[in-house]
GROMACS .gro file of C-alpha atoms in nm:
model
   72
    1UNK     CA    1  -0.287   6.492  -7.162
    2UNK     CA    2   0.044   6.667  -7.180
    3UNK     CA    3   0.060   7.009  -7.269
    4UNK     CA    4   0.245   7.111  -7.514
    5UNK     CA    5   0.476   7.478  -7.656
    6UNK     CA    6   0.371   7.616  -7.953
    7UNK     CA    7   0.449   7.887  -8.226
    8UNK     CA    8   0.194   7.964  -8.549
    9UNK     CA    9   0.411   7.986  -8.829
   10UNK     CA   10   0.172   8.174  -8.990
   11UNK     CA   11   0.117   8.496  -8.750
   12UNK     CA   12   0.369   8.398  -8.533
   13UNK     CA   13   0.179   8.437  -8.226
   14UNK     CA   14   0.344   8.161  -7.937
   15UNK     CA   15   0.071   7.968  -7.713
   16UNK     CA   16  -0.010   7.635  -7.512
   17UNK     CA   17  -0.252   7.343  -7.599
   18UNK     CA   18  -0.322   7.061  -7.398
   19UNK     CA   19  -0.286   6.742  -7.693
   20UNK     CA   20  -0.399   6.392  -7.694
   21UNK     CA   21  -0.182   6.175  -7.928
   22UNK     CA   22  -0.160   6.341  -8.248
   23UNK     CA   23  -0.452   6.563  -8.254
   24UNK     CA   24  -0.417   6.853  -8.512
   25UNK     CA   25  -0.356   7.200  -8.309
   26UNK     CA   26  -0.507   7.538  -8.484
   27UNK     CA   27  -0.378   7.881  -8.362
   28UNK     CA   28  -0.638   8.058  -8.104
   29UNK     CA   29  -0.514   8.385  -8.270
   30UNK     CA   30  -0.538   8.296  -8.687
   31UNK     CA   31  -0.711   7.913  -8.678
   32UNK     CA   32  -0.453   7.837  -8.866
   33UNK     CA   33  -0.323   7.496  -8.816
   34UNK     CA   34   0.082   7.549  -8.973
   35UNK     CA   35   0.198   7.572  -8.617
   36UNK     CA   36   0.546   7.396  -8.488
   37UNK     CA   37   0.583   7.295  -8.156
   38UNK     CA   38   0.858   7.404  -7.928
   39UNK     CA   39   1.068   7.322  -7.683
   40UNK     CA   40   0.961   7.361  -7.325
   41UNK     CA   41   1.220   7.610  -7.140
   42UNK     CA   42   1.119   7.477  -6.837
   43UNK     CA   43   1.150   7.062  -6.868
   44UNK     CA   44   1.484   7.136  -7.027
   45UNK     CA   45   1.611   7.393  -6.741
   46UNK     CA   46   1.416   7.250  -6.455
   47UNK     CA   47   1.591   6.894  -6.530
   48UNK     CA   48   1.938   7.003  -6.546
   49UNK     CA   49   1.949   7.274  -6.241
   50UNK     CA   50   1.743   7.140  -5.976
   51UNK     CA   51   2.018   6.873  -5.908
   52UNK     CA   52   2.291   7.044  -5.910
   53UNK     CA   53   2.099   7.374  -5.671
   54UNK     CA   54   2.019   7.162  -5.360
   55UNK     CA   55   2.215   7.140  -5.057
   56UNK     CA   56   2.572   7.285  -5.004
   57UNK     CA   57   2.581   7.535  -5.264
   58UNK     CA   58   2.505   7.851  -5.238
   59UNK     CA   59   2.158   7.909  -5.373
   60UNK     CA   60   1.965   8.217  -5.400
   61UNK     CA   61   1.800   8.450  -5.203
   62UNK     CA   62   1.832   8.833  -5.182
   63UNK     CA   63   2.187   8.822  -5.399
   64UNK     CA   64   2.060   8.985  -5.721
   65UNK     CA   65   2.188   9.284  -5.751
   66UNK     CA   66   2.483   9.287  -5.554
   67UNK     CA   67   2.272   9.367  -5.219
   68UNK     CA   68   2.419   9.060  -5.047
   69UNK     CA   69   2.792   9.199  -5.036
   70UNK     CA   70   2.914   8.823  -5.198
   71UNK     CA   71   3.044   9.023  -5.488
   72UNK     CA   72   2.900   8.858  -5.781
   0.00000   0.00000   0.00000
């Protein structure tokens, strides 16, 4: 069962479910059920970064902030 993003478009409160097929999804907040679901921020960043961030480039660390002296 893959879980899914979404928003009530009623209260607009933002939550997960975890959704067979096409099983209805109510709000936990307002039981409403006029929710839309979103996009996942993470499937759509994790897919297109972790490529590209692995080996030779400089990744990471302790360089927010400036601390690292790299200048950016």
């Amino acid at each position: 069962m893959p879980i899914y993003e979404y928003v009530c478009m009623e209260c607009e409160s933002h939550f997960e479910e975890l959704v067979r097929s096409e099983e209805q999804v109510a709000c936990p907040d307002c039981a409403a059920t006029n929710v839309a679901r979103q996009f996942s921020s993470f499937a759509v960043h994790g897919a297109a970064k972790a490529p590209s961030s692995y080996g030779g480039g400089g990744g990471g660390g302790g360089c927010c902030g400036g601390s690292c002296g790299c200048g950016h």
